[in-house]
mmCIF file of C-alpha atoms and ligand atoms in Angstrom:
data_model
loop_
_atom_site.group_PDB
_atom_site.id
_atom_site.type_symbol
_atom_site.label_atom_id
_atom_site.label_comp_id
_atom_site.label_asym_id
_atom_site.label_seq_id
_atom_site.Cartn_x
_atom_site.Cartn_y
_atom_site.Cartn_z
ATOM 1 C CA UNK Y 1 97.580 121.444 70.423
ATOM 2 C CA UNK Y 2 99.362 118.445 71.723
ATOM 3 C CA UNK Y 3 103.119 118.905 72.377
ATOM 4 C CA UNK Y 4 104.942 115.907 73.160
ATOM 5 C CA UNK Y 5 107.844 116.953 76.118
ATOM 6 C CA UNK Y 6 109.571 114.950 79.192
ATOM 7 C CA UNK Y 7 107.416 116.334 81.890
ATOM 8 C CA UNK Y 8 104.445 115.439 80.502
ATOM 9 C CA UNK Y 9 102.409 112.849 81.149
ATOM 10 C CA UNK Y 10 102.649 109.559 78.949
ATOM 11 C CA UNK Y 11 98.990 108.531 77.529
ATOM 12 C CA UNK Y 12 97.669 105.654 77.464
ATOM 13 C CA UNK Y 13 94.122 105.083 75.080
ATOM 14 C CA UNK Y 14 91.916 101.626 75.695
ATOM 15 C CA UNK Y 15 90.326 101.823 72.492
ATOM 16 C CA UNK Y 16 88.379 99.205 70.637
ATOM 17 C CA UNK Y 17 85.173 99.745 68.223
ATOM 18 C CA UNK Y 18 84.338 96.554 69.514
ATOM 19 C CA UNK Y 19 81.911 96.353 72.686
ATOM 20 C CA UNK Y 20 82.616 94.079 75.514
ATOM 21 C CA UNK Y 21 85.489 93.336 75.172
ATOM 22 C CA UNK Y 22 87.661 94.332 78.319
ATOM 23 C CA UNK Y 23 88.342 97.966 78.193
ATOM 24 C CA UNK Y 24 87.276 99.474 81.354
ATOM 25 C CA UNK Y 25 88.309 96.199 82.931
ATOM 26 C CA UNK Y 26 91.659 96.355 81.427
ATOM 27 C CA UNK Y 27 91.601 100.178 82.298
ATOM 28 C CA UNK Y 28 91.145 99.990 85.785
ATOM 29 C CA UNK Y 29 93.627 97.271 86.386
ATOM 30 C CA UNK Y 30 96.183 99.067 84.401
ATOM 31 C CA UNK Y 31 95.929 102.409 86.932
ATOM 32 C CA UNK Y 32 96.082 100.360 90.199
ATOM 33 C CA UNK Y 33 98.842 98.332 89.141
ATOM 34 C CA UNK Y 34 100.411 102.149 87.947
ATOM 35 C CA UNK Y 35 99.063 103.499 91.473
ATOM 36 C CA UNK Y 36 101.152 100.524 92.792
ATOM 37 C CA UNK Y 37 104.406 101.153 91.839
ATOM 38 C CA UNK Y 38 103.741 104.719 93.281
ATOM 39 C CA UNK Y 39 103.084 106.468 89.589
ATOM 40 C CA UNK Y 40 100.621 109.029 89.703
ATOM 41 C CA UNK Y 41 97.663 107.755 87.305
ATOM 42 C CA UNK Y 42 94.328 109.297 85.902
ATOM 43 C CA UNK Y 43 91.961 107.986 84.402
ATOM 44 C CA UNK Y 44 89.806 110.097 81.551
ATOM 45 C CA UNK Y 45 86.203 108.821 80.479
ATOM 46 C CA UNK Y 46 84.961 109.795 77.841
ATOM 47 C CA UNK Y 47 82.071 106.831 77.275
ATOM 48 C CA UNK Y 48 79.825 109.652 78.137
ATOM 49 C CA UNK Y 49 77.291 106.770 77.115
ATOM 50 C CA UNK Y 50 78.072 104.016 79.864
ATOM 51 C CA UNK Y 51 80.442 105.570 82.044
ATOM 52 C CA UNK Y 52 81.970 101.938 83.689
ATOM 53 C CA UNK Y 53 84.961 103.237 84.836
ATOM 54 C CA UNK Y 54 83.629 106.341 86.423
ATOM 55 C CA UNK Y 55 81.428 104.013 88.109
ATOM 56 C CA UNK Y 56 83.985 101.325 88.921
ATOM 57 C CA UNK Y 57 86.138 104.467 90.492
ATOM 58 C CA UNK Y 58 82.823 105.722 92.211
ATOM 59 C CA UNK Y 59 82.416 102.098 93.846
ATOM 60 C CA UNK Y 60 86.051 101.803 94.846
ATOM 61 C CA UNK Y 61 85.860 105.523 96.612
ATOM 62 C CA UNK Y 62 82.714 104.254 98.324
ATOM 63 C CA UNK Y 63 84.253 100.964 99.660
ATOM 64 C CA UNK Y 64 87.291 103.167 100.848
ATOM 65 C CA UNK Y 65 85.172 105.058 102.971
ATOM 66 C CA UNK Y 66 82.902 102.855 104.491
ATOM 67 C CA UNK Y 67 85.700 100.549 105.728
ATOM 68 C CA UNK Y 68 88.547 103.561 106.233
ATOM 69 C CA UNK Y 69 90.586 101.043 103.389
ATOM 70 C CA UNK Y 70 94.061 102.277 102.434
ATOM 71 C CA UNK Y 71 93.488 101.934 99.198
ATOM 72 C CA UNK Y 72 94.862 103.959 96.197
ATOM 73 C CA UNK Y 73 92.772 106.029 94.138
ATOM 74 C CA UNK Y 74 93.414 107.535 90.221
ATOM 75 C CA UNK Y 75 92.349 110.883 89.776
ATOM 76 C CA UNK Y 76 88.886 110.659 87.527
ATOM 77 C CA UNK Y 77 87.955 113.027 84.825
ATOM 78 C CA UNK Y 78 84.494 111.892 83.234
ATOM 79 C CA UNK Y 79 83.544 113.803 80.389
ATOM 80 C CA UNK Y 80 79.594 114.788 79.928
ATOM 81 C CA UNK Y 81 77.502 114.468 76.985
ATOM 82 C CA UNK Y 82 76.835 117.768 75.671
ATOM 83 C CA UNK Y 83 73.322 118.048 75.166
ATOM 84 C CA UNK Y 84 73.384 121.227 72.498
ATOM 85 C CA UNK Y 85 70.862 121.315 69.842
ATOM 86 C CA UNK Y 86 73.295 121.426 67.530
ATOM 87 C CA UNK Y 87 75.648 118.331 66.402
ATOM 88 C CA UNK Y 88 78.807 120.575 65.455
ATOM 89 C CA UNK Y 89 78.248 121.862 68.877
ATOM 90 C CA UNK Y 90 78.338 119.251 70.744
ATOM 91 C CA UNK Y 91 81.356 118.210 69.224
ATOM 92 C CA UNK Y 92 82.993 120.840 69.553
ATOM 93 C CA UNK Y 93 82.172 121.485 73.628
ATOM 94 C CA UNK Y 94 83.174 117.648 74.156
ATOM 95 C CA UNK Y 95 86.500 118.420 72.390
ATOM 96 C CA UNK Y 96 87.197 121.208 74.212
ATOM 97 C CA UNK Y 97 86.296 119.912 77.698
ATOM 98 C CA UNK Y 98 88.513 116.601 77.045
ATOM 99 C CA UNK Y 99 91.587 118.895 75.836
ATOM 100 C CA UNK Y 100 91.018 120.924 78.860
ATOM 101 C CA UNK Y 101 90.994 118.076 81.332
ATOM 102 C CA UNK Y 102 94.097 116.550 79.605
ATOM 103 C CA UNK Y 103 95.770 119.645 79.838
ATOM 104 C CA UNK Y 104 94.697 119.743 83.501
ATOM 105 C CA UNK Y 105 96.300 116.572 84.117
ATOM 106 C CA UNK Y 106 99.060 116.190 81.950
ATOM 107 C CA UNK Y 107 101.642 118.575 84.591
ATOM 108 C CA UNK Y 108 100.821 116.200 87.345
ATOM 109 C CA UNK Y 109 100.206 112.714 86.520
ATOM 110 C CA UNK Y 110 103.302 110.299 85.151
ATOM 111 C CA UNK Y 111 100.093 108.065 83.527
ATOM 112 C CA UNK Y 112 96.776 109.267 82.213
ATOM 113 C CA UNK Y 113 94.498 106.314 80.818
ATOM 114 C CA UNK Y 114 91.769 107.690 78.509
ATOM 115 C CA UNK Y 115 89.101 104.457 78.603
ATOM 116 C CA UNK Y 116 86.834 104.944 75.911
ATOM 117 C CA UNK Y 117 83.666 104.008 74.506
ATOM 118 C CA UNK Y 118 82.699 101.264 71.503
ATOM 119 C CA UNK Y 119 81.662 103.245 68.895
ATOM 120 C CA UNK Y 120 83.343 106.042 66.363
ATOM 121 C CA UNK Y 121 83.298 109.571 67.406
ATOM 122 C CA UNK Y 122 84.996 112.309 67.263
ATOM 123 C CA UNK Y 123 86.440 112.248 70.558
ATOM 124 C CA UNK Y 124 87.387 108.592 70.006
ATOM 125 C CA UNK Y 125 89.453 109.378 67.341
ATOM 126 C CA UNK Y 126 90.759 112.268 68.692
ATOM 127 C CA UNK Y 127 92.016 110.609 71.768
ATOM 128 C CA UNK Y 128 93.544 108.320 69.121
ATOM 129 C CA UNK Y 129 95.698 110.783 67.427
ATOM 130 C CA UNK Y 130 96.875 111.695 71.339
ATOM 131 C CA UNK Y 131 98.080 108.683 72.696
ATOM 132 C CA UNK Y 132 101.907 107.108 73.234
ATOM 133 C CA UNK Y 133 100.337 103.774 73.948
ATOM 134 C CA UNK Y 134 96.950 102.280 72.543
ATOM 135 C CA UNK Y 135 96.208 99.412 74.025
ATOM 136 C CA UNK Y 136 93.434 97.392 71.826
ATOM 137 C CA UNK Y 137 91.701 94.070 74.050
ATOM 138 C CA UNK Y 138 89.991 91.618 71.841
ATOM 139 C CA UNK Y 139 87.771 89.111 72.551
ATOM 140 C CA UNK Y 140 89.038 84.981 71.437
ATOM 141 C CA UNK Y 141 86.331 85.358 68.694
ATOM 142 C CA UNK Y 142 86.912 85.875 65.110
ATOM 143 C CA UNK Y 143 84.164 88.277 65.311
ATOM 144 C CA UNK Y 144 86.898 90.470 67.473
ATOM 145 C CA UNK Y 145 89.600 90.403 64.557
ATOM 146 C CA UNK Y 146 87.114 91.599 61.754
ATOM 147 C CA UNK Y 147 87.325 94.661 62.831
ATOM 148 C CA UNK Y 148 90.793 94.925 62.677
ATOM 149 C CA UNK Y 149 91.687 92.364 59.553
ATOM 150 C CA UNK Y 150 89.326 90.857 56.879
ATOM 151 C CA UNK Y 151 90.375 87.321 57.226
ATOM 152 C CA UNK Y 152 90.162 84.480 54.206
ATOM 153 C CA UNK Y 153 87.556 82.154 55.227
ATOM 154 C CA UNK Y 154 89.395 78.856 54.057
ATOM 155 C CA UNK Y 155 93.106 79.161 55.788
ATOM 156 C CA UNK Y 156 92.360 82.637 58.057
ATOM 157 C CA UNK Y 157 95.085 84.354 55.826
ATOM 158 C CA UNK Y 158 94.708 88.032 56.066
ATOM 159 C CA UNK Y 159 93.118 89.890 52.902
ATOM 160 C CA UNK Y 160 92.697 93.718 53.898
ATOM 161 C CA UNK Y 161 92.801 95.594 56.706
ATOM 162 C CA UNK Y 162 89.551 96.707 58.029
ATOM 163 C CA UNK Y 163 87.764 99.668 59.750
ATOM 164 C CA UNK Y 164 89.543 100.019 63.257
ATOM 165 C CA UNK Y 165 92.760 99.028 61.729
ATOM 166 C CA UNK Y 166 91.902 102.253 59.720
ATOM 167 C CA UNK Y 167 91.086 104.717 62.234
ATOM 168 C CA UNK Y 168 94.144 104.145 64.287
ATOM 169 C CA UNK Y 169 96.293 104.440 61.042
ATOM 170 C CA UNK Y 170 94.718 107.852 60.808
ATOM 171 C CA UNK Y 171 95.404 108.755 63.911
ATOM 172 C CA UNK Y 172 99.011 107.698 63.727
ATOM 173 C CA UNK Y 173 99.132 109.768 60.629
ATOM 174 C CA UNK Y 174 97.718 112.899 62.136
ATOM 175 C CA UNK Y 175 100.345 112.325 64.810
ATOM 176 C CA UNK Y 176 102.588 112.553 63.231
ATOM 177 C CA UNK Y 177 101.937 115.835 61.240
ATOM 178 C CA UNK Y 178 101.760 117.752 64.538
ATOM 179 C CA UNK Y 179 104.733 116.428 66.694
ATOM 180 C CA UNK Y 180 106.118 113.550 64.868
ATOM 181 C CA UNK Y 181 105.240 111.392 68.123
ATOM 182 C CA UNK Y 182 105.079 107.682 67.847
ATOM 183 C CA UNK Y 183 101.809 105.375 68.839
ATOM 184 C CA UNK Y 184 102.684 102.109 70.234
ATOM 185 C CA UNK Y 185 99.866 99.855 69.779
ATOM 186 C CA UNK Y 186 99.383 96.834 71.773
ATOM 187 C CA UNK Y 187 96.670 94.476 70.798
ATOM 188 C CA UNK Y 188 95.757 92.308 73.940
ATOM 189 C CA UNK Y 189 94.052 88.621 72.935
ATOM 190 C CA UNK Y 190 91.487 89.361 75.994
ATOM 191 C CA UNK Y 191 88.844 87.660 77.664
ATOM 192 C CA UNK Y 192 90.980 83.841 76.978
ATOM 193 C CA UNK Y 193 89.901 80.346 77.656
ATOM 194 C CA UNK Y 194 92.038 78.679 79.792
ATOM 195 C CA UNK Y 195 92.580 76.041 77.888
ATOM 196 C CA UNK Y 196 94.499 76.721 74.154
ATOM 197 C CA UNK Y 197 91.833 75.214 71.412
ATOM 198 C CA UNK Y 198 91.877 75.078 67.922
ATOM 199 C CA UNK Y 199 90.137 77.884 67.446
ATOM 200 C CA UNK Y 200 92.633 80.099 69.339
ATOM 201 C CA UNK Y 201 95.477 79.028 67.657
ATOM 202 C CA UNK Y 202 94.085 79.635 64.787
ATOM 203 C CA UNK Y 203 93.319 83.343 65.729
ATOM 204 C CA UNK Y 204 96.850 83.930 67.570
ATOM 205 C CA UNK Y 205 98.100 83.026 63.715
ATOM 206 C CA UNK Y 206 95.914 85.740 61.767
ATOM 207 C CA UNK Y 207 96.815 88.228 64.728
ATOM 208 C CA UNK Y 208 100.386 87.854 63.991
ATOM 209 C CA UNK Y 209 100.208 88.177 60.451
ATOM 210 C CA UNK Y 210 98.180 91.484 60.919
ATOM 211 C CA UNK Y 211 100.275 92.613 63.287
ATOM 212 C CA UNK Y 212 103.022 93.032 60.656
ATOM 213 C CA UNK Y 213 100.661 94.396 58.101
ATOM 214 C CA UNK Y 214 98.660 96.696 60.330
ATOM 215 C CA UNK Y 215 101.944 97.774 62.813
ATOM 216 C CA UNK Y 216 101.182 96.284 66.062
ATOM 217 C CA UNK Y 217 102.511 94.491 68.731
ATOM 218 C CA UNK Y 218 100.634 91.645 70.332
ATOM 219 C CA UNK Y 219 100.100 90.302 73.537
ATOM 220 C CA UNK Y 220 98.207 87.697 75.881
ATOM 221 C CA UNK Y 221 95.881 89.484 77.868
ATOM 222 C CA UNK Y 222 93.166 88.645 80.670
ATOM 223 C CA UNK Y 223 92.103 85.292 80.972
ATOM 224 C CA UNK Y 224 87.969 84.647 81.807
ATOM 225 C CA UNK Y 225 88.003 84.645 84.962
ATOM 226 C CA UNK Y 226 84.564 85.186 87.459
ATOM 227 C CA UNK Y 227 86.873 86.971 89.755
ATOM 228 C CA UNK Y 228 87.233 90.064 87.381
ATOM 229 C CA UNK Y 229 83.315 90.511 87.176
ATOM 230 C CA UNK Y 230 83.275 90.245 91.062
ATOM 231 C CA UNK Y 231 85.492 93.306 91.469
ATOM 232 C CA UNK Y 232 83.419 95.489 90.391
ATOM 233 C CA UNK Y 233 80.886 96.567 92.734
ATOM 234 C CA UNK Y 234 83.309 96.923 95.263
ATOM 235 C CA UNK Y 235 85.570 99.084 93.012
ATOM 236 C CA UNK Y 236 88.645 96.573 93.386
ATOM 237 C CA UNK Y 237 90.994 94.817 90.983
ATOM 238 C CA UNK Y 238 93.545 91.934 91.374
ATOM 239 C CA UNK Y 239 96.056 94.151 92.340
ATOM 240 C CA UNK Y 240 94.384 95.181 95.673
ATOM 241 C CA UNK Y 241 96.090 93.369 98.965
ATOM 242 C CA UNK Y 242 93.690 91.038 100.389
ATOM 243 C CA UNK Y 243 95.272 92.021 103.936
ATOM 244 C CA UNK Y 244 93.524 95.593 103.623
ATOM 245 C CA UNK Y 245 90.464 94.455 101.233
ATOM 246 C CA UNK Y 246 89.917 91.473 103.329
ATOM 247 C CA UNK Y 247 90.104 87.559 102.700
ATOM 248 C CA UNK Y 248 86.987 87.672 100.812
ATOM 249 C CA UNK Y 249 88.601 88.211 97.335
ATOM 250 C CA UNK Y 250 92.180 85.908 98.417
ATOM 251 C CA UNK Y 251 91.847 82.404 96.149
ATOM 252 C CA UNK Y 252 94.022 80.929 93.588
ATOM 253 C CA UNK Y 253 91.999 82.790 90.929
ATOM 254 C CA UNK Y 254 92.597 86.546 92.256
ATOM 255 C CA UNK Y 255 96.515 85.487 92.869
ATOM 256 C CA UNK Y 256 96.662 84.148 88.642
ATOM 257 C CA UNK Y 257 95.015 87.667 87.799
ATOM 258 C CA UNK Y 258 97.291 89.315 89.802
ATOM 259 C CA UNK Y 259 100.256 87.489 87.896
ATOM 260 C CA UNK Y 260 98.397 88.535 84.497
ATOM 261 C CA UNK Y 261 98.019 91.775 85.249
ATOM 262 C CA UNK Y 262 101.780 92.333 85.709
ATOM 263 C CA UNK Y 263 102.771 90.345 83.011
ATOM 264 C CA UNK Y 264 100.910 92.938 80.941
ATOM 265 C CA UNK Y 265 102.013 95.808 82.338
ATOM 266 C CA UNK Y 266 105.488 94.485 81.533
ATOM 267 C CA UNK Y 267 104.979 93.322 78.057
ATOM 268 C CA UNK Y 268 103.441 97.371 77.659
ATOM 269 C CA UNK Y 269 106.963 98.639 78.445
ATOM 270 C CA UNK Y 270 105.865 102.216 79.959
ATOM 271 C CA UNK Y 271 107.894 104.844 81.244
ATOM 272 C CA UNK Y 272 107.798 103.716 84.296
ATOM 273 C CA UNK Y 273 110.203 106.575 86.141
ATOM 274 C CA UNK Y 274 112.307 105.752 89.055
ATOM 275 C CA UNK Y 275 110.745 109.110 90.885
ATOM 276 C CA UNK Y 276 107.868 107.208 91.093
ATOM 277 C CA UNK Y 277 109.662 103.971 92.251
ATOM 278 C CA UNK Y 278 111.412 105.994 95.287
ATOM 279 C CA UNK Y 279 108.015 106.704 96.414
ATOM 280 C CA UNK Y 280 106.541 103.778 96.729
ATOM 281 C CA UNK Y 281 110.265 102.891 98.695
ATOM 282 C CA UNK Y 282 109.876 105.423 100.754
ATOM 283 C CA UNK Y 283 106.283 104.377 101.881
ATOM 284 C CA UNK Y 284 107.062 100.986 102.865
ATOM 285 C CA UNK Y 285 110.350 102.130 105.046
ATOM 286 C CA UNK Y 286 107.958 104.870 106.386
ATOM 287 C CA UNK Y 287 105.120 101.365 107.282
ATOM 288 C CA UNK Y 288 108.426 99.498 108.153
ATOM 289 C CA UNK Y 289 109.158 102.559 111.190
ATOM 290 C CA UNK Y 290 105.445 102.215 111.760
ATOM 291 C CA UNK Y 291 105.772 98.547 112.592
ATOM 292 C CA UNK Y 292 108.167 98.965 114.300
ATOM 293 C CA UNK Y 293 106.846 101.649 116.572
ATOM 294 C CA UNK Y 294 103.636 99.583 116.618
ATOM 295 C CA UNK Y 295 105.668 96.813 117.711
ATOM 296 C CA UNK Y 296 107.732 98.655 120.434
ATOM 297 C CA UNK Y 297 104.733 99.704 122.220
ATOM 298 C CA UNK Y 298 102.766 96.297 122.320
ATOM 299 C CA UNK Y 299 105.969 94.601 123.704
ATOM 300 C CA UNK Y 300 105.520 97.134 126.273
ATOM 301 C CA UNK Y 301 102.136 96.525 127.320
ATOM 302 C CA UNK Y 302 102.057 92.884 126.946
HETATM 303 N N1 ATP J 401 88.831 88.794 81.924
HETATM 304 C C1 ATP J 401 87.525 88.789 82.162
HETATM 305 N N2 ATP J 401 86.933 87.690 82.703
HETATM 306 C C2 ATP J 401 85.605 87.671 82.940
HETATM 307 N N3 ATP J 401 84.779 88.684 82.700
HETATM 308 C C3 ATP J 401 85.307 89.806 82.162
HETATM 309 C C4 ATP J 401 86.698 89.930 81.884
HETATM 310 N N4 ATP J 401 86.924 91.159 81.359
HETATM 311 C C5 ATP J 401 85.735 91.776 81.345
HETATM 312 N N5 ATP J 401 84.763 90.970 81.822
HETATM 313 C C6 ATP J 401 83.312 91.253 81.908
HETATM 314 O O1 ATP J 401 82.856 91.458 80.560
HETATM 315 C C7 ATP J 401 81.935 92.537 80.498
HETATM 316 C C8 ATP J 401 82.500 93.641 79.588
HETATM 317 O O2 ATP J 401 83.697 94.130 80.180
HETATM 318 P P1 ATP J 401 84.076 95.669 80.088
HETATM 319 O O3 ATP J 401 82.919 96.502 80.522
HETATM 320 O O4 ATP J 401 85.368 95.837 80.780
HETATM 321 O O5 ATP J 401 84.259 95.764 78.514
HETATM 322 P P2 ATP J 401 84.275 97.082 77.596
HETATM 323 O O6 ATP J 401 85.079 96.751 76.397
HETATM 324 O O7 ATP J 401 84.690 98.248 78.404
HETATM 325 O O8 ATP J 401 82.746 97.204 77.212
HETATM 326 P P3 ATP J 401 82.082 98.449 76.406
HETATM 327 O O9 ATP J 401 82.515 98.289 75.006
HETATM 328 O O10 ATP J 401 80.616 98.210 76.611
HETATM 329 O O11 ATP J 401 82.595 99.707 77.051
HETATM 330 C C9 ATP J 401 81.723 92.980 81.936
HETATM 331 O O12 ATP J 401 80.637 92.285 82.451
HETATM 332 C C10 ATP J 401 83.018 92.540 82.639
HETATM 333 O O13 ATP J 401 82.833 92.314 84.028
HETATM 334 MG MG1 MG J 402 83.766 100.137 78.695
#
C-alpha cells in the first residue's frame, strides 16, 4: 500500500506506549516550527481516545479568529472511533479511513505528523510500519526507559530489550518487506529538569547503550517548562511571534523553548526542501513591500 517516492510527503510518527509523556506537545511544536519555514505540514490523529492535538488545533483556529491573528495553521485529519459491533470491524474501518486520509495528504503536504495515542493498536502499529521518522519523547524517569530497555537494577546496564523497543522493530521489519524504506528513530529525553542530577545521568547512560542495541538515535528534548502547559488553550506554541500573539506569552521562558524547539528540529534532520524555503522568502519580501507601502503613506499623512 505504501510506496515510498520523491513527491511524497515525508512522515513523521510521535509514538510512545508510554502516557504523558510529550507527544501531542512535541507534535504540535514540530508542525509550527515546519509551518515556519514555509513547509506545508499535517497533522493526523489517530488518539481517537483523547484527541489533544485535534483539540490543541481546534483552540489555535479559535484564537485565530477571534483576534483576526496571522497565524499558521496544519491541515488536521482526526480519525473517529468506529463504533461497529464487531472488533475486526472496527479495525478494519479505522485502517481504511487513516490510509485514506494519508493518501489524501501525502500529494500535498512536504510533512505529515501522525500524533498518536499511548496504548497498542492496530493503527498504532500500523502508522509505525509507515513512518520515515519516529520520534519517541520520554519522560527523565526510569519508569520511561522500561518500556524500551529492561535495565539491571545494580549498575543500569541494559539486559533485554522490552515491549516498545519490540513493536517498532516490527514495524521496521514490515517496512522493509514492502518498500525497503528506512525508519529513523529519534528518542527525545523529554519533559527534563533543568538542572542535570544523578539520576539523569544515570538514565542518559542506559539510553545510549540501548540506543546501539535497539537502533536509535538520541536526543535532548523539551525541558519542564510551565510555559508549554500555558499554550494550550490558546492553541499556541513557542514558535508563535509574540508581536502577532501578543506580549502575554514574551518572557525568558517562551524565548529558551523557542531555542529548544529548533534545536530539535535540527538534530531530526528532515527533508526540509528549499521549495518550501523560497516561500517563506518570498513572504517576508512580499511584508517587506508592505512596510514599505505602509510606511510611504504614513510619511504622507503625518
Ligand atoms: N515540556 C513540558 N513542560 C511542562 N509540561 C509539559 C511538557 N510537555 C508536556 N507537558 C504537559 O504534560 C502533560 C502531558 O503532555 P502531552 O499531552 O503532550 O503528552 P502525551 O504523551 O501526548 O500524553 P498521552 O499519552 O496522554 O497522549 C500535559 O499536561 C502537557 O501540558
Ligand atoms: Mg497525546
Amino acid at each position: 500500500m505504501y510506496e515510498s517516492n520523491q513527491k511524497s510527503a515525508h512522515v513523521i510518527v510521535v509514538g510512545n506506549e508510554k502516557g504523558g509523556c510529550g507527544k501531542s506537545t512535541i507534535s504540535m511544536h514540530l508542525a509550527i516550527a515546519l509551518l515556519k519555514k514555509g513547509q506545508r505540514v499535517a497533522i493526523v490523529d489517530i488518539d481517537s481516545r483523547q484527541k489533544s492535538i485535534s483539540q490543541y488545533i481546534n483552540n489555535r483556529d479559535q484564537y485565530k479568529k477571534q483576534f483576526n491573528l496571522d497565524i499558521k495553521m496544519p491541515t488536521l485529519i482526526t480519525i473517529e472511533r468506529s463504533s461497529h459491533f464487531h472488533t475486526s470491524k472496527n479495525i478494519e474501518s479505522e485502517l481504511n479511513n487513516f490510509a485514506q486520509a494519508v493518501s489524501s495528504l501525502e500529494e500535498n503536504h512536504d510533512f505529515i505528523i501522525i500524533d498518536t495515542p499511548a496504548s497498542d493498536t492496530y493503527l498504532m502499529r500500523m502508522s509505525h510500519a509507515f513512518c520515515d521518522t519516529l520520534v519517541t519523547p520520554i519522560n527523565e524517569s526510569f519508569i520511561d526507559i522500561d518500556v524500551l530497555g529492561k535495565l539491571n537494577p545494580d549498575n543500569y546496564e541494559v539486559l533485554n530489550t522490552s515491549q516498545y523497543s519490540e513493536i517498532v522493530r516490527e514495524a521496521r521489519a514490515n517496512r522493509r518487506k514492502v518498500d525497503n524504506g528506512v525508519i529513523d528513530w529519534v528518542v527525545l529525553l523529554n519533559r527534563r529538569s533543568p538542572t542535570q542530577t544523578q539520576n539523569a545521568k544515570h538514565l542518559q547512560k542506559a539510553l545510549i547503550q540501548l540506543s546501539a542495541l535497539v537502533g536509535f538515535r538520541t536526543s535532548m528534548g523539551l525541558t519542564e517548562r510551565l510555559v508549554y502547559r500555558e499554550f494550550f488553550p490558546n492553541g499556541l506554541t513557542a514558535l508563535d511571534d509574540f508581536s502577532i500573539i501578543g506580549t502575554r506569552y514574551a518572557s525568558q521562558a517562551q524565548i529558551a523553548a523557542k531555542f529548544e524547539v529548533e534545536e530539535i528540529i535540527n538534530k531530526l534532520r528532515l527533508p526540509i526542501d528549499r521549495k518550501g524555503k523560497s516561500r517563506i522568502e518570498a513572504l517576508e519580501i512580499w511584508r517587506e513591500a508592505k512596510d514599505v507601502k505602509f510606511n510611504y503613506n504614513s510619511a504622507l499623512f503625518s
